PDB file of C-alpha atoms in Angstrom:
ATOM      1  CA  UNK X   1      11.039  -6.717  -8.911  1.00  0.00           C
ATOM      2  CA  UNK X   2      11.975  -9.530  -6.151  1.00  0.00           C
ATOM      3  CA  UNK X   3       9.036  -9.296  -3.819  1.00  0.00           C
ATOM      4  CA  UNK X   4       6.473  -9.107  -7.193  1.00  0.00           C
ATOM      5  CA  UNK X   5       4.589  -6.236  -5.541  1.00  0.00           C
ATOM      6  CA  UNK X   6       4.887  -2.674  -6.154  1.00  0.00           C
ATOM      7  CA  UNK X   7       6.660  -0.205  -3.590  1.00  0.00           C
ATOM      8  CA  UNK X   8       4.375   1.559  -1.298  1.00  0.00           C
ATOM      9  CA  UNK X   9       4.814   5.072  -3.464  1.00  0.00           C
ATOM     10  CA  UNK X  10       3.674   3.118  -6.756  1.00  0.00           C
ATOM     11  CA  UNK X  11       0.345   1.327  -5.358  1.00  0.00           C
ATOM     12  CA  UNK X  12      -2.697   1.681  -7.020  1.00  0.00           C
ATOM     13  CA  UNK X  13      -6.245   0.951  -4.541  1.00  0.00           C
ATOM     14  CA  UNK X  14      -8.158  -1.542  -6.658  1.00  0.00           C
ATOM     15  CA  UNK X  15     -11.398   1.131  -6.357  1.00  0.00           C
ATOM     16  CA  UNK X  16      -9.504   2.909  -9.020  1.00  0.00           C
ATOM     17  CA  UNK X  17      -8.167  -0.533 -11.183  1.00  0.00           C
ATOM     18  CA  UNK X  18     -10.943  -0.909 -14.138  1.00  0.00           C
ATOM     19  CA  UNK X  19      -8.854  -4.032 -15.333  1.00  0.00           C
ATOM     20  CA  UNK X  20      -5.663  -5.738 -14.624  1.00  0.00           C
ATOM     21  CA  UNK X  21      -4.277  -7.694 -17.831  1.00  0.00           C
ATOM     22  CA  UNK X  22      -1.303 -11.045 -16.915  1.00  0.00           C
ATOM     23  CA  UNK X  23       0.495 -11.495 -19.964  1.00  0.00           C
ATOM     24  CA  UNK X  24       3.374 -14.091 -19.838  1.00  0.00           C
ATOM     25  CA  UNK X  25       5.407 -16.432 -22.547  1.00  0.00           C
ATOM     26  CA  UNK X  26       5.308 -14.411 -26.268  1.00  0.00           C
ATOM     27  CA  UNK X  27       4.447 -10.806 -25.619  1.00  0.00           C
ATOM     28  CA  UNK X  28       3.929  -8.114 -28.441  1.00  0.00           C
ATOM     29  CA  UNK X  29       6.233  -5.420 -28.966  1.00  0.00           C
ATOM     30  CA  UNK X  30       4.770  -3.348 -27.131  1.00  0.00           C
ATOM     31  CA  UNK X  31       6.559  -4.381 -23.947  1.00  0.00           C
ATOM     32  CA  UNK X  32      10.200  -4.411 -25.410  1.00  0.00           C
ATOM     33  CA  UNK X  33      12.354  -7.427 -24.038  1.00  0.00           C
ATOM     34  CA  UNK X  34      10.077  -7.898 -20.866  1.00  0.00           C
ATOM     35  CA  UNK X  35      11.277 -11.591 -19.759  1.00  0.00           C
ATOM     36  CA  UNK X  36       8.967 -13.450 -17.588  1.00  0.00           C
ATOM     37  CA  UNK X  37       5.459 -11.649 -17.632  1.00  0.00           C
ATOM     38  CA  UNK X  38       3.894  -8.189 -17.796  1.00  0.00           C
ATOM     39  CA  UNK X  39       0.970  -7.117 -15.420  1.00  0.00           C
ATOM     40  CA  UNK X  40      -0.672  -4.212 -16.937  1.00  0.00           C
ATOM     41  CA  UNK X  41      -3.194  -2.487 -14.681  1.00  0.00           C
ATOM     42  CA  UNK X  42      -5.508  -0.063 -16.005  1.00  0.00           C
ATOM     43  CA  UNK X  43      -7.495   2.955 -14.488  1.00  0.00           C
ATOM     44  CA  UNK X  44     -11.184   3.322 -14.074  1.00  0.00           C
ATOM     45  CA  UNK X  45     -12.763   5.562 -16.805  1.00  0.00           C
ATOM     46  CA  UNK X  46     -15.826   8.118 -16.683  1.00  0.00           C
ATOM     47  CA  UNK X  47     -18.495   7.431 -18.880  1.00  0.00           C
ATOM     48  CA  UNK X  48     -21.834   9.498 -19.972  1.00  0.00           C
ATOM     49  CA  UNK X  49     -23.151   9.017 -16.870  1.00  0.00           C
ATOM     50  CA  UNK X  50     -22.305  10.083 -13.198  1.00  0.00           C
ATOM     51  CA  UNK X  51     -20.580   7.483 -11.077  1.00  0.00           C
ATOM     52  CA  UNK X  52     -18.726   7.525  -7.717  1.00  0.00           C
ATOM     53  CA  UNK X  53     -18.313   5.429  -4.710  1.00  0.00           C
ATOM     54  CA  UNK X  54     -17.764   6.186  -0.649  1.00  0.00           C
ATOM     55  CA  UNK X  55     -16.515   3.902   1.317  1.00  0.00           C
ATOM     56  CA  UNK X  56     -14.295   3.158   4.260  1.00  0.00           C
ATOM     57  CA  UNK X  57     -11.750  -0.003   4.861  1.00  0.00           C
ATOM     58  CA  UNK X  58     -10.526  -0.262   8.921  1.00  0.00           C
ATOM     59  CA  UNK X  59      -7.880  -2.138  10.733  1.00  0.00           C
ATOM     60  CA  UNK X  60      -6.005  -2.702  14.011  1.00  0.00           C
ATOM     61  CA  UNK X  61      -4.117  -5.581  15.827  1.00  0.00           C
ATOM     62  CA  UNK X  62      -7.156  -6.965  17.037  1.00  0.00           C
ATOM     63  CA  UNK X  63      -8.004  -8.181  13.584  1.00  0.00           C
ATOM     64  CA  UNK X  64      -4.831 -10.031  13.035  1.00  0.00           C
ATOM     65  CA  UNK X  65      -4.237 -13.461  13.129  1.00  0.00           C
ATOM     66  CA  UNK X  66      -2.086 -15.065  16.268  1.00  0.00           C
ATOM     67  CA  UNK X  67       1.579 -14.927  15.781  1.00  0.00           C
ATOM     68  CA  UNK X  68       3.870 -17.234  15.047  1.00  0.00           C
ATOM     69  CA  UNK X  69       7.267 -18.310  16.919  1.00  0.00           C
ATOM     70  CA  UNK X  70      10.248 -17.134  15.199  1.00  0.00           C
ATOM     71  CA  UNK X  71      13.216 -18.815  15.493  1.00  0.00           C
ATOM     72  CA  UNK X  72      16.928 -16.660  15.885  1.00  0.00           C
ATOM     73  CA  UNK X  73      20.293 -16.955  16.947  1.00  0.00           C
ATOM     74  CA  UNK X  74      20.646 -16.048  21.026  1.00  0.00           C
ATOM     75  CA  UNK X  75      21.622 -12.841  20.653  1.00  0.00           C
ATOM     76  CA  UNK X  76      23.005 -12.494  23.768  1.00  0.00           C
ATOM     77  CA  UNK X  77      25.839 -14.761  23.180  1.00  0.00           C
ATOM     78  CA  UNK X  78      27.580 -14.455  19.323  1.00  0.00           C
ATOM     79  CA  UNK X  79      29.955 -17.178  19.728  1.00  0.00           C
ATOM     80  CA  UNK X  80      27.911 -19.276  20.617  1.00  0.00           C
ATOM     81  CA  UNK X  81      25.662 -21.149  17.991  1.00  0.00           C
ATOM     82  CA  UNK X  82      22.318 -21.479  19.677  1.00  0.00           C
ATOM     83  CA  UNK X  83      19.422 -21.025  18.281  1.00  0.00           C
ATOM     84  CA  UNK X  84      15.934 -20.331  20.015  1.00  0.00           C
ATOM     85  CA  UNK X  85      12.329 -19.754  19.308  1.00  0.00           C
ATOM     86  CA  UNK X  86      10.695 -16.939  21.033  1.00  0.00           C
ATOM     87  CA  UNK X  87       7.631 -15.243  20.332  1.00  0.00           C
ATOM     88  CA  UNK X  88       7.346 -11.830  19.000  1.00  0.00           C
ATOM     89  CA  UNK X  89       5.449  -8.960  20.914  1.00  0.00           C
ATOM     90  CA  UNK X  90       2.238  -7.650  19.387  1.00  0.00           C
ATOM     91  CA  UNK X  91       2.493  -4.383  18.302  1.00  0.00           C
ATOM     92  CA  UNK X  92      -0.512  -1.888  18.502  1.00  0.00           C
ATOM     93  CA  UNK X  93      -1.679  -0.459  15.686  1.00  0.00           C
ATOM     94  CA  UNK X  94      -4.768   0.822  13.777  1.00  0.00           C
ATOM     95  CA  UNK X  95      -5.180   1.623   9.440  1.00  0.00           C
ATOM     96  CA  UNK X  96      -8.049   3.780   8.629  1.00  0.00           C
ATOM     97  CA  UNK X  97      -8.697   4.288   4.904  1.00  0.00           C
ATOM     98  CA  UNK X  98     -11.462   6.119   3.563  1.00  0.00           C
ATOM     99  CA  UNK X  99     -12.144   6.016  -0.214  1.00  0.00           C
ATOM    100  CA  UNK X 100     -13.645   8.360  -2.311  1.00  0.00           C
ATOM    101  CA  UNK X 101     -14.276   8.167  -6.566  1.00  0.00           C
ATOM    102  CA  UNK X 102     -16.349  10.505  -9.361  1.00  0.00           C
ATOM    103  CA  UNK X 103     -16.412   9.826 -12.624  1.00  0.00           C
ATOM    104  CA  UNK X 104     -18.621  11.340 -15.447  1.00  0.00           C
ATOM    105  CA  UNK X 105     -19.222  13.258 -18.720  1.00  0.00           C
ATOM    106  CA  UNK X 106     -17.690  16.763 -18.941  1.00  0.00           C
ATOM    107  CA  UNK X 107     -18.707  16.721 -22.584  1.00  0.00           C
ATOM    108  CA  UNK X 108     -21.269  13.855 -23.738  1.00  0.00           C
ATOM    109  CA  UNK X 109     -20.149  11.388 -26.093  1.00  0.00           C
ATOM    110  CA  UNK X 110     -16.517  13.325 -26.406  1.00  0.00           C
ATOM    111  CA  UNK X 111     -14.679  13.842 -23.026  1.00  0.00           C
ATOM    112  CA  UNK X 112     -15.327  12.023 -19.692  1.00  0.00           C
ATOM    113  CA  UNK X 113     -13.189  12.552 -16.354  1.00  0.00           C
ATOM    114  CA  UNK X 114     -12.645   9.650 -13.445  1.00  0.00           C
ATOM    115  CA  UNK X 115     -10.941  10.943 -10.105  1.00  0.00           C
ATOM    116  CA  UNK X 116     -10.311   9.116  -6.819  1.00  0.00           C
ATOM    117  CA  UNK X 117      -8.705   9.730  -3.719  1.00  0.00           C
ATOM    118  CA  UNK X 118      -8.049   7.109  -0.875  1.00  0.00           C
ATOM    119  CA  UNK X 119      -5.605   8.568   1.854  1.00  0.00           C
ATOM    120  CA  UNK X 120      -4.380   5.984   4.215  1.00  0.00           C
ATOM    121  CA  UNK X 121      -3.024   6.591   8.182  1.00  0.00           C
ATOM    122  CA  UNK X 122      -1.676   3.526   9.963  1.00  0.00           C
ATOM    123  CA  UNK X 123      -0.291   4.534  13.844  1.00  0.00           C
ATOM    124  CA  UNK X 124       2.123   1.426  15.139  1.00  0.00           C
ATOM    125  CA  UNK X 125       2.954   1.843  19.253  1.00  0.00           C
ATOM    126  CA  UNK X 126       5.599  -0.387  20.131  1.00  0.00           C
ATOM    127  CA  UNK X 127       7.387  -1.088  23.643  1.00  0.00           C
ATOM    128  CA  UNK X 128      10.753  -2.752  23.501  1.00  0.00           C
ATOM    129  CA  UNK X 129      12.660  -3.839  26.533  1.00  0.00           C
ATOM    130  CA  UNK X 130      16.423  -3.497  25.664  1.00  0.00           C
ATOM    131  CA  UNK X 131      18.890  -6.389  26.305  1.00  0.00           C
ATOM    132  CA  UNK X 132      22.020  -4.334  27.222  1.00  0.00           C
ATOM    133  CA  UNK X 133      20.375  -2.342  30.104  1.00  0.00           C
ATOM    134  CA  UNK X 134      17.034  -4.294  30.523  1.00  0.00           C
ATOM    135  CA  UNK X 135      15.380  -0.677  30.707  1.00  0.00           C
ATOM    136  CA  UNK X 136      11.727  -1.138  28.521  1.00  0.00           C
ATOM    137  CA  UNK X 137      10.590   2.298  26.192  1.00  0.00           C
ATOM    138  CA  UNK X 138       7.336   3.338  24.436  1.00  0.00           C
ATOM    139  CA  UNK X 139       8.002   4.100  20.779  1.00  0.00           C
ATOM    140  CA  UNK X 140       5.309   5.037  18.095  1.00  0.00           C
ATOM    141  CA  UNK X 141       5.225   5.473  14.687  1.00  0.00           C
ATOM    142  CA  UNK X 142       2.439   7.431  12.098  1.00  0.00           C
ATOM    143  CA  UNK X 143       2.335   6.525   8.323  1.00  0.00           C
ATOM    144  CA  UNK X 144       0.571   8.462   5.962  1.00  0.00           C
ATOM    145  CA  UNK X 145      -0.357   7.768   2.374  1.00  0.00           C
ATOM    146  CA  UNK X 146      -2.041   9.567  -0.161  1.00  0.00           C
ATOM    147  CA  UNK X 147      -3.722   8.355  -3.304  1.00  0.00           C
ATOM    148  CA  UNK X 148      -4.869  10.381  -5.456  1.00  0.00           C
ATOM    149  CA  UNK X 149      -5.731   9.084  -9.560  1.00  0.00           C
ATOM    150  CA  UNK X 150      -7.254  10.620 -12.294  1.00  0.00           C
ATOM    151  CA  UNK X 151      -7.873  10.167 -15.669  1.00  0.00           C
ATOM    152  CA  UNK X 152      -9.207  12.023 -18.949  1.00  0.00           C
ATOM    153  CA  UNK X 153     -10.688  10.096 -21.764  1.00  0.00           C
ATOM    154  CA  UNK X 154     -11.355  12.016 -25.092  1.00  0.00           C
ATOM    155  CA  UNK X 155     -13.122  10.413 -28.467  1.00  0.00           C
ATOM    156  CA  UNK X 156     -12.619  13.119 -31.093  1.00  0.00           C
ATOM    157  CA  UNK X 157     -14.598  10.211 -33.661  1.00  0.00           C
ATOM    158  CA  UNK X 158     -16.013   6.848 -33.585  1.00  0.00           C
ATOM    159  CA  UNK X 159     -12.270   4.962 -34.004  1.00  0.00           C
ATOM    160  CA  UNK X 160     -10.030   7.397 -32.039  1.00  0.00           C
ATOM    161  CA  UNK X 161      -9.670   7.018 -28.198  1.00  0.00           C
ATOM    162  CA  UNK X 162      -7.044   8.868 -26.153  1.00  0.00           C
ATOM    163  CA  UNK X 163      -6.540   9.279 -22.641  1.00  0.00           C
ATOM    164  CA  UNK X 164      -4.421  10.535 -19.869  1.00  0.00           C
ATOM    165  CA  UNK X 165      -3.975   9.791 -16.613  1.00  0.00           C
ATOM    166  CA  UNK X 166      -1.628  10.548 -13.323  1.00  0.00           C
ATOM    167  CA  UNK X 167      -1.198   8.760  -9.882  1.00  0.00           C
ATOM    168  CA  UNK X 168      -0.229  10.725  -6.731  1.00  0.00           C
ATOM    169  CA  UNK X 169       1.205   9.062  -4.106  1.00  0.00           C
ATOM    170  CA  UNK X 170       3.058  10.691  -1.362  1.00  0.00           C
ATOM    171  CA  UNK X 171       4.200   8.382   1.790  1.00  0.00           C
ATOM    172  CA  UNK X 172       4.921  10.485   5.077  1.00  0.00           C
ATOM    173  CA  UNK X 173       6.472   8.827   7.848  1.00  0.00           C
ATOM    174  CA  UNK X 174       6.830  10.422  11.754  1.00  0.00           C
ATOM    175  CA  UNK X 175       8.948   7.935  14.524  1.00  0.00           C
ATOM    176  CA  UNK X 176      11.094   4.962  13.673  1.00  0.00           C
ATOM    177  CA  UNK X 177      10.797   1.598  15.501  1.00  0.00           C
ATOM    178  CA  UNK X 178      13.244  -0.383  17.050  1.00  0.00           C
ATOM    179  CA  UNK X 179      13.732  -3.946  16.990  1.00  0.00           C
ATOM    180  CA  UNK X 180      11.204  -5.577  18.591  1.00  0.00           C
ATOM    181  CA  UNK X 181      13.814  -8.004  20.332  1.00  0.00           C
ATOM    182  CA  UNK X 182      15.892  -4.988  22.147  1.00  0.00           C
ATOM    183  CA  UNK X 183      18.669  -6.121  20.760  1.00  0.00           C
ATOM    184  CA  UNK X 184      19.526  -2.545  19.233  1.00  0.00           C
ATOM    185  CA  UNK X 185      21.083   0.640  21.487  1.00  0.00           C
ATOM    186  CA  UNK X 186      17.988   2.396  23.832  1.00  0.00           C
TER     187      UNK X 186
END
């Protein structure tokens, strides 16, 4: 709601997004007393035909742009009111994603399926020298993600469509980080 993006457990890959609708200003009734806009995503369908996709997204700190300064107060002195700009360490880290999707007829012309599942790992490793004893660690951290979306689609006749669909979306995490400044307890 402040950000405008969904939280990590409520993500939806766009290999599984058939169409994303932006509504905004007058809105039907539909959405109730939505002020602002409404983004309305919806999931990829089977058809009478066999469909699916394989593919495989990759990426690690070696891909990422430079960094830029950030500017703080010195943390080493609170009553004083200096500020500073120092440059963040690069943290190590690699995302692999692989992506899988089927969709198809389970009955022709009447019921169709769509599945997809797209489970994400990122590993961050992290070494932070502290500020009150100046002694440096190794941290790490793993985060997993699953994905996992499927949808139904029935036509009983001609004018009647229904469907149903459900999202699974676990996050794991393993290690917490510390500031990359020290300027937390070792």
């Amino acid at each position: 709601m402040q950000t405008g993006v969904l939280d990590t457990k409520n993500r939806i890959p766009v290999e599984a997004i058939q169409q994303v609708q932006i509504k905004n200003g007058v809105m039907e009734a539909q959405y109730g007393g939505a002020m602002g806009g409404v983004i309305n995503a919806v999931a990829r369908s089977g058809s009478n035909q066999f469909h699916g996709d394989i593919g495989f997204y990759y990426n690690n700190d070696s891909m990422r742009a430079r960094p830029r300064p950030t500017l703080e107060m010195d943390p080493t002195d609170s009553t004083r009111s200096k500020v500073r700009y120092f440059q963040n360490s690069m943290d190590d880290y690699s995302t692999w994603n692989p992506v899988f999707s089927v969709g198809g007829p389970i009955v022709k012309n009447k019921l169709s399926f769509f599945s997809a599942y797209m489970p994400t790992t990122t590993t961050t490793n992290r070494t932070v020298t502290f500020l009150s004893n100046n002694q440096t660690q190794a941290f790490s951290s793993k985060e997993r993600q699953q994905y996992l979306v499927n949808k139904l689609d029935f036509m009983p006749f001609t004018k009647l469509r229904m469907n149903a669909s459900w999202i699974w979306s676990p996050n794991y995490q393993q290690g917490v980080l510390p500031a990359r400044q020290g300027t937390e307890s070792p």
